[in-house]
PDB file of C-alpha atoms in Angstrom:
ATOM      1  CA  GLY A   2      72.440 119.170 147.711  1.00  0.00           C
ATOM      2  CA  ARG A   3      71.086 121.925 145.454  1.00  0.00           C
ATOM      3  CA  ILE A   4      74.518 123.510 145.254  1.00  0.00           C
ATOM      4  CA  THR A   5      76.061 120.201 144.248  1.00  0.00           C
ATOM      5  CA  MET A   6      73.394 119.621 141.582  1.00  0.00           C
ATOM      6  CA  ALA A   7      73.897 123.131 140.276  1.00  0.00           C
ATOM      7  CA  VAL A   8      77.637 122.570 140.049  1.00  0.00           C
ATOM      8  CA  TYR A   9      77.081 119.313 138.118  1.00  0.00           C
ATOM      9  CA  ALA A  10      74.596 120.995 135.803  1.00  0.00           C
ATOM     10  CA  LEU A  11      77.085 123.808 135.145  1.00  0.00           C
ATOM     11  CA  GLU A  12      79.863 121.304 134.471  1.00  0.00           C
ATOM     12  CA  GLU A  13      77.643 119.346 132.090  1.00  0.00           C
ATOM     13  CA  GLN A  14      76.719 122.565 130.281  1.00  0.00           C
ATOM     14  CA  GLU A  15      80.387 123.518 129.957  1.00  0.00           C
ATOM     15  CA  GLN A  16      81.345 120.028 128.761  1.00  0.00           C
ATOM     16  CA  LEU A  17      78.492 120.074 126.270  1.00  0.00           C
ATOM     17  CA  SER A  18      79.627 123.449 124.962  1.00  0.00           C
ATOM     18  CA  GLU A  19      83.192 122.200 124.670  1.00  0.00           C
ATOM     19  CA  LEU A  20      82.006 119.069 122.892  1.00  0.00           C
ATOM     20  CA  LYS A  21      79.958 121.116 120.414  1.00  0.00           C
ATOM     21  CA  ALA A  22      82.922 123.391 119.756  1.00  0.00           C
ATOM     22  CA  TRP A  23      85.269 120.402 119.313  1.00  0.00           C
ATOM     23  CA  TRP A  24      82.845 118.643 116.984  1.00  0.00           C
ATOM     24  CA  SER A  25      82.323 121.749 114.861  1.00  0.00           C
ATOM     25  CA  ARG A  26      86.094 121.936 114.417  1.00  0.00           C
ATOM     26  CA  TYR A  27      87.004 118.233 114.066  1.00  0.00           C
ATOM     27  CA  GLY A  28      83.734 116.442 113.353  1.00  0.00           C
ATOM     28  CA  SER A  29      84.223 116.251 109.595  1.00  0.00           C
ATOM     29  CA  LEU A  30      87.744 114.911 110.076  1.00  0.00           C
ATOM     30  CA  VAL A  31      86.533 112.196 112.462  1.00  0.00           C
ATOM     31  CA  THR A  32      83.835 111.205 109.997  1.00  0.00           C
ATOM     32  CA  ALA A  33      86.355 111.091 107.165  1.00  0.00           C
ATOM     33  CA  VAL A  34      88.714 108.898 109.199  1.00  0.00           C
ATOM     34  CA  ALA A  35      85.881 106.543 110.127  1.00  0.00           C
ATOM     35  CA  VAL A  36      84.803 106.263 106.500  1.00  0.00           C
ATOM     36  CA  ALA A  37      88.414 105.716 105.396  1.00  0.00           C
ATOM     37  CA  ALA A  38      88.814 102.958 108.010  1.00  0.00           C
ATOM     38  CA  ALA A  39      85.639 101.277 106.823  1.00  0.00           C
ATOM     39  CA  LEU A  40      86.756 101.482 103.191  1.00  0.00           C
ATOM     40  CA  ALA A  41      90.206 100.165 104.118  1.00  0.00           C
ATOM     41  CA  SER A  42      88.608  97.179 105.817  1.00  0.00           C
ATOM     42  CA  VAL A  43      86.449  96.467 102.768  1.00  0.00           C
ATOM     43  CA  GLY A  44      89.477  96.994 100.522  1.00  0.00           C
ATOM     44  CA  TRP A  45      91.600  94.588 102.560  1.00  0.00           C
ATOM     45  CA  GLN A  46      88.900  91.920 102.387  1.00  0.00           C
ATOM     46  CA  ALA A  47      88.601  92.440  98.642  1.00  0.00           C
ATOM     47  CA  TRP A  48      92.382  92.251  98.242  1.00  0.00           C
ATOM     48  CA  ARG A  49      92.523  88.990 100.204  1.00  0.00           C
ATOM     49  CA  TRP A  50      89.735  87.564  98.055  1.00  0.00           C
ATOM     50  CA  TYR A  51      91.605  88.629  94.904  1.00  0.00           C
ATOM     51  CA  GLN A  52      94.879  87.125  96.168  1.00  0.00           C
ATOM     52  CA  ASN A  53      93.169  83.835  97.029  1.00  0.00           C
ATOM     53  CA  LYS A  54      91.521  83.774  93.608  1.00  0.00           C
ATOM     54  CA  GLN A  55      94.863  84.466  91.887  1.00  0.00           C
ATOM     55  CA  SER A  56      96.595  81.787  93.924  1.00  0.00           C
ATOM     56  CA  GLY A  57      93.899  79.221  93.160  1.00  0.00           C
ATOM     57  CA  GLU A  58      93.992  79.877  89.422  1.00  0.00           C
ATOM     58  CA  ALA A  59      97.811  79.798  89.390  1.00  0.00           C
ATOM     59  CA  ALA A  60      97.783  76.512  91.326  1.00  0.00           C
ATOM     60  CA  ALA A  61      95.439  74.974  88.737  1.00  0.00           C
ATOM     61  CA  LEU A  62      97.772  75.989  85.914  1.00  0.00           C
ATOM     62  CA  TYR A  63     100.788  74.733  87.820  1.00  0.00           C
ATOM     63  CA  ALA A  64      99.057  71.346  88.112  1.00  0.00           C
ATOM     64  CA  VAL A  65      98.871  71.349  84.306  1.00  0.00           C
ATOM     65  CA  VAL A  66     102.631  72.008  84.135  1.00  0.00           C
ATOM     66  CA  GLU A  67     103.254  69.132  86.576  1.00  0.00           C
ATOM     67  CA  GLN A  68     101.078  66.693  84.640  1.00  0.00           C
ATOM     68  CA  ALA A  69     102.596  67.679  81.302  1.00  0.00           C
ATOM     69  CA  ALA A  70     106.148  67.366  82.644  1.00  0.00           C
ATOM     70  CA  ALA A  71     105.357  63.939  84.108  1.00  0.00           C
ATOM     71  CA  LYS A  72     104.103  62.789  80.691  1.00  0.00           C
ATOM     72  CA  GLY A  73     107.097  64.283  78.876  1.00  0.00           C
ATOM     73  CA  ASP A  74     104.880  66.799  77.050  1.00  0.00           C
ATOM     74  CA  ALA A  75     107.357  69.691  76.924  1.00  0.00           C
ATOM     75  CA  VAL A  76     105.161  71.829  74.661  1.00  0.00           C
ATOM     76  CA  LYS A  77     102.138  71.708  76.971  1.00  0.00           C
ATOM     77  CA  ALA A  78     104.343  72.327  80.008  1.00  0.00           C
ATOM     78  CA  ARG A  79     105.850  75.353  78.284  1.00  0.00           C
ATOM     79  CA  GLU A  80     102.473  76.759  77.263  1.00  0.00           C
ATOM     80  CA  ALA A  81     100.970  76.389  80.741  1.00  0.00           C
ATOM     81  CA  ALA A  82     104.080  77.937  82.304  1.00  0.00           C
ATOM     82  CA  GLY A  83     103.765  80.823  79.855  1.00  0.00           C
ATOM     83  CA  GLN A  84     100.207  81.461  81.032  1.00  0.00           C
ATOM     84  CA  ILE A  85     101.417  81.593  84.615  1.00  0.00           C
ATOM     85  CA  PHE A  86     104.167  84.053  83.652  1.00  0.00           C
ATOM     86  CA  GLU A  87     101.677  86.340  81.893  1.00  0.00           C
ATOM     87  CA  GLN A  88      98.806  86.228  84.374  1.00  0.00           C
ATOM     88  CA  TYR A  89     100.224  85.112  87.727  1.00  0.00           C
ATOM     89  CA  GLY A  90     103.915  85.920  87.495  1.00  0.00           C
ATOM     90  CA  ARG A  91     103.857  87.669  90.864  1.00  0.00           C
ATOM     91  CA  THR A  92     102.915  84.460  92.671  1.00  0.00           C
ATOM     92  CA  ALA A  93     105.379  81.770  93.776  1.00  0.00           C
ATOM     93  CA  TYR A  94     103.939  79.502  91.087  1.00  0.00           C
ATOM     94  CA  GLY A  95     105.842  81.513  88.477  1.00  0.00           C
ATOM     95  CA  ASP A  96     109.202  80.467  89.945  1.00  0.00           C
ATOM     96  CA  MET A  97     108.194  76.827  90.295  1.00  0.00           C
ATOM     97  CA  ALA A  98     106.608  76.606  86.847  1.00  0.00           C
ATOM     98  CA  ALA A  99     109.735  78.023  85.205  1.00  0.00           C
ATOM     99  CA  LEU A 100     111.995  75.455  86.874  1.00  0.00           C
ATOM    100  CA  LEU A 101     109.723  72.497  86.211  1.00  0.00           C
ATOM    101  CA  SER A 102     108.984  73.471  82.627  1.00  0.00           C
ATOM    102  CA  ALA A 103     112.680  74.087  81.932  1.00  0.00           C
ATOM    103  CA  LYS A 104     113.455  70.581  83.210  1.00  0.00           C
ATOM    104  CA  ALA A 105     110.871  69.177  80.782  1.00  0.00           C
ATOM    105  CA  GLN A 106     112.458  71.149  77.919  1.00  0.00           C
ATOM    106  CA  VAL A 107     115.939  69.811  78.761  1.00  0.00           C
ATOM    107  CA  GLU A 108     114.630  66.244  78.884  1.00  0.00           C
ATOM    108  CA  ALA A 109     113.056  66.821  75.466  1.00  0.00           C
ATOM    109  CA  GLY A 110     116.401  68.122  74.147  1.00  0.00           C
ATOM    110  CA  ASP A 111     115.047  71.651  73.665  1.00  0.00           C
ATOM    111  CA  LEU A 112     117.774  73.723  75.327  1.00  0.00           C
ATOM    112  CA  LYS A 113     116.666  76.993  73.719  1.00  0.00           C
ATOM    113  CA  ASN A 114     113.235  76.887  75.334  1.00  0.00           C
ATOM    114  CA  ALA A 115     114.746  75.687  78.609  1.00  0.00           C
ATOM    115  CA  GLN A 116     116.962  78.768  78.470  1.00  0.00           C
ATOM    116  CA  ALA A 117     113.942  81.009  77.870  1.00  0.00           C
ATOM    117  CA  GLN A 118     112.021  79.554  80.823  1.00  0.00           C
ATOM    118  CA  LEU A 119     114.988  79.855  83.189  1.00  0.00           C
ATOM    119  CA  SER A 120     115.783  83.367  81.985  1.00  0.00           C
ATOM    120  CA  TRP A 121     112.262  84.433  82.970  1.00  0.00           C
ATOM    121  CA  SER A 122     112.806  83.050  86.462  1.00  0.00           C
ATOM    122  CA  VAL A 123     116.195  84.749  86.827  1.00  0.00           C
ATOM    123  CA  GLU A 124     114.718  88.095  85.765  1.00  0.00           C
ATOM    124  CA  HIS A 125     111.291  87.959  87.414  1.00  0.00           C
ATOM    125  CA  GLY A 126     111.563  85.346  90.176  1.00  0.00           C
ATOM    126  CA  ARG A 127     110.384  86.451  93.627  1.00  0.00           C
ATOM    127  CA  ASP A 128     111.959  83.810  95.851  1.00  0.00           C
ATOM    128  CA  PRO A 129     115.762  84.302  96.250  1.00  0.00           C
ATOM    129  CA  ALA A 130     116.520  80.582  96.601  1.00  0.00           C
ATOM    130  CA  LEU A 131     114.435  79.588  93.566  1.00  0.00           C
ATOM    131  CA  ARG A 132     115.946  82.458  91.592  1.00  0.00           C
ATOM    132  CA  ASP A 133     119.436  81.200  92.451  1.00  0.00           C
ATOM    133  CA  LEU A 134     118.459  77.663  91.473  1.00  0.00           C
ATOM    134  CA  ALA A 135     117.283  79.050  88.129  1.00  0.00           C
ATOM    135  CA  ARG A 136     120.643  80.832  87.700  1.00  0.00           C
ATOM    136  CA  LEU A 137     122.476  77.594  88.423  1.00  0.00           C
ATOM    137  CA  ARG A 138     120.430  75.605  85.923  1.00  0.00           C
ATOM    138  CA  LEU A 139     120.626  78.362  83.339  1.00  0.00           C
ATOM    139  CA  ALA A 140     124.420  78.297  83.600  1.00  0.00           C
ATOM    140  CA  THR A 141     124.475  74.553  82.941  1.00  0.00           C
ATOM    141  CA  VAL A 142     122.110  74.926  79.972  1.00  0.00           C
ATOM    142  CA  LEU A 143     124.305  77.666  78.502  1.00  0.00           C
ATOM    143  CA  LEU A 144     127.422  75.558  79.066  1.00  0.00           C
ATOM    144  CA  ASP A 145     125.776  72.634  77.270  1.00  0.00           C
ATOM    145  CA  GLN A 146     125.243  74.993  74.329  1.00  0.00           C
ATOM    146  CA  GLY A 147     128.916  75.981  74.305  1.00  0.00           C
ATOM    147  CA  GLN A 148     128.292  79.431  75.785  1.00  0.00           C
ATOM    148  CA  ALA A 149     130.810  79.225  78.623  1.00  0.00           C
ATOM    149  CA  ASP A 150     131.361  82.983  79.071  1.00  0.00           C
ATOM    150  CA  GLN A 151     127.630  83.684  79.327  1.00  0.00           C
ATOM    151  CA  ALA A 152     127.217  80.753  81.717  1.00  0.00           C
ATOM    152  CA  LEU A 153     129.938  82.095  84.001  1.00  0.00           C
ATOM    153  CA  ALA A 154     128.352  85.559  84.027  1.00  0.00           C
ATOM    154  CA  PHE A 155     125.138  84.181  85.536  1.00  0.00           C
ATOM    155  CA  LEU A 156     127.079  82.788  88.492  1.00  0.00           C
ATOM    156  CA  GLY A 157     128.818  86.062  89.306  1.00  0.00           C
ATOM    157  CA  THR A 158     126.500  87.204  92.098  1.00  0.00           C
ATOM    158  CA  GLU A 159     126.829  85.405  95.444  1.00  0.00           C
ATOM    159  CA  PRO A 160     123.958  82.910  95.918  1.00  0.00           C
ATOM    160  CA  VAL A 161     122.048  82.055  99.080  1.00  0.00           C
ATOM    161  CA  PRO A 162     124.261  79.957 101.413  1.00  0.00           C
ATOM    162  CA  ASP A 163     122.639  76.621 100.533  1.00  0.00           C
ATOM    163  CA  PHE A 164     123.758  76.956  96.908  1.00  0.00           C
ATOM    164  CA  LYS A 165     127.306  78.164  97.525  1.00  0.00           C
ATOM    165  CA  ALA A 166     128.904  74.739  96.962  1.00  0.00           C
ATOM    166  CA  ARG A 167     126.839  73.997  93.846  1.00  0.00           C
ATOM    167  CA  PHE A 168     127.657  77.402  92.351  1.00  0.00           C
ATOM    168  CA  ALA A 169     131.386  76.808  92.897  1.00  0.00           C
ATOM    169  CA  ASP A 170     131.051  73.316  91.412  1.00  0.00           C
ATOM    170  CA  VAL A 171     129.436  74.570  88.204  1.00  0.00           C
ATOM    171  CA  LYS A 172     131.968  77.421  88.020  1.00  0.00           C
ATOM    172  CA  GLY A 173     134.668  74.767  88.110  1.00  0.00           C
ATOM    173  CA  ASP A 174     132.976  72.879  85.262  1.00  0.00           C
ATOM    174  CA  ILE A 175     132.799  76.037  83.155  1.00  0.00           C
ATOM    175  CA  LEU A 176     136.428  76.993  83.832  1.00  0.00           C
ATOM    176  CA  ALA A 177     137.567  73.440  83.071  1.00  0.00           C
ATOM    177  CA  ALA A 178     135.643  73.568  79.782  1.00  0.00           C
ATOM    178  CA  GLN A 179     137.504  76.794  78.972  1.00  0.00           C
ATOM    179  CA  GLY A 180     140.826  75.082  79.620  1.00  0.00           C
ATOM    180  CA  LYS A 181     141.491  77.146  82.758  1.00  0.00           C
ATOM    181  CA  SER A 182     142.628  74.249  84.929  1.00  0.00           C
ATOM    182  CA  ALA A 183     144.203  76.282  87.726  1.00  0.00           C
ATOM    183  CA  GLU A 184     141.073  78.428  88.163  1.00  0.00           C
ATOM    184  CA  ALA A 185     138.858  75.354  87.936  1.00  0.00           C
ATOM    185  CA  ARG A 186     140.892  73.736  90.715  1.00  0.00           C
ATOM    186  CA  VAL A 187     140.317  76.776  92.956  1.00  0.00           C
ATOM    187  CA  ALA A 188     136.567  76.638  92.234  1.00  0.00           C
ATOM    188  CA  TYR A 189     136.302  72.907  92.979  1.00  0.00           C
ATOM    189  CA  GLN A 190     138.227  73.328  96.218  1.00  0.00           C
ATOM    190  CA  ALA A 191     135.940  76.224  97.197  1.00  0.00           C
ATOM    191  CA  ALA A 192     132.972  73.940  96.549  1.00  0.00           C
ATOM    192  CA  ILE A 193     134.434  71.252  98.826  1.00  0.00           C
ATOM    193  CA  ASP A 194     135.123  73.832 101.540  1.00  0.00           C
ATOM    194  CA  ALA A 195     131.533  75.112 101.316  1.00  0.00           C
ATOM    195  CA  LEU A 196     130.027  71.665 101.915  1.00  0.00           C
ATOM    196  CA  PRO A 197     128.815  70.858 105.455  1.00  0.00           C
ATOM    197  CA  LYS A 198     131.460  68.703 107.128  1.00  0.00           C
ATOM    198  CA  GLU A 199     129.159  66.214 108.865  1.00  0.00           C
ATOM    199  CA  ASP A 200     126.342  66.115 106.292  1.00  0.00           C
ATOM    200  CA  ARG A 201     125.895  62.611 104.825  1.00  0.00           C
ATOM    201  CA  GLU A 202     123.817  64.006 101.975  1.00  0.00           C
ATOM    202  CA  ALA A 203     126.821  66.076 100.883  1.00  0.00           C
ATOM    203  CA  ALA A 204     129.114  63.025 100.711  1.00  0.00           C
ATOM    204  CA  PRO A 205     128.356  62.110  97.052  1.00  0.00           C
ATOM    205  CA  LEU A 206     129.052  65.671  95.855  1.00  0.00           C
ATOM    206  CA  ARG A 207     132.258  65.804  97.933  1.00  0.00           C
ATOM    207  CA  GLU A 208     133.416  62.568  96.319  1.00  0.00           C
ATOM    208  CA  LEU A 209     132.544  63.839  92.839  1.00  0.00           C
ATOM    209  CA  LEU A 210     134.444  67.080  93.447  1.00  0.00           C
ATOM    210  CA  SER A 211     137.483  65.116  94.613  1.00  0.00           C
ATOM    211  CA  LEU A 212     137.371  63.110  91.380  1.00  0.00           C
ATOM    212  CA  LYS A 213     137.161  66.343  89.361  1.00  0.00           C
ATOM    213  CA  LEU A 214     140.210  67.682  91.171  1.00  0.00           C
ATOM    214  CA  GLU A 215     142.116  64.459  90.469  1.00  0.00           C
ATOM    215  CA  GLY A 216     141.102  64.704  86.829  1.00  0.00           C
ATOM    216  CA  LEU A 217     142.533  68.190  86.580  1.00  0.00           C
ATOM    217  CA  GLY A 218     145.749  67.012  88.240  1.00  0.00           C
ATOM    218  CA  SER A 219     146.240  64.173  85.797  1.00  0.00           C
ATOM    219  CA  ALA A 220     145.521  66.481  82.859  1.00  0.00           C
ATOM    220  CA  GLN A 221     148.340  68.862  83.793  1.00  0.00           C
TER     221      GLN A 221
END
């Protein structure tokens, strides 16, 4: 029994010596890591609080854009959207505010400001689908202003799959406006081919595209 106890005591002494040696070498590093972990946790909580605060404030401004657009107040919609761009442009509300405000500008007949709002979304938008929707609407606004070449340029990059047919459709409109009937025909056909075959919601667009193709045929 005494021998066993002596062995244990010796082992404990050796382990204690090893622990002291290890701590003298790595103790400060362990402390630093622990402090860093604690600070990271506090920092993460602070970041989440900041993000929630930003999101809440952006949502309140977006509600202003919605209300103004519903009332046909294009100026107020534009001003509120501008605040979102400046202060909360990195949130999803920037994309949505640009699209909604631009719609209000178009309805008010202010194509220049609609162009400005959509251009912001195309340049700074974070969501690929919303950015592509902004490109599509910007192209139509430019076409309405007689800027066919610039409109076509915004449709040059392949969109997300859901917008492929609409992009081809608007390309066809631009090419037809330029008098390029053969190219417009190719674009309209590409739009028809991109539409889901069994999708009832796509039926009206398919019918419209067929009418556009017939119109090109009769014009030749």
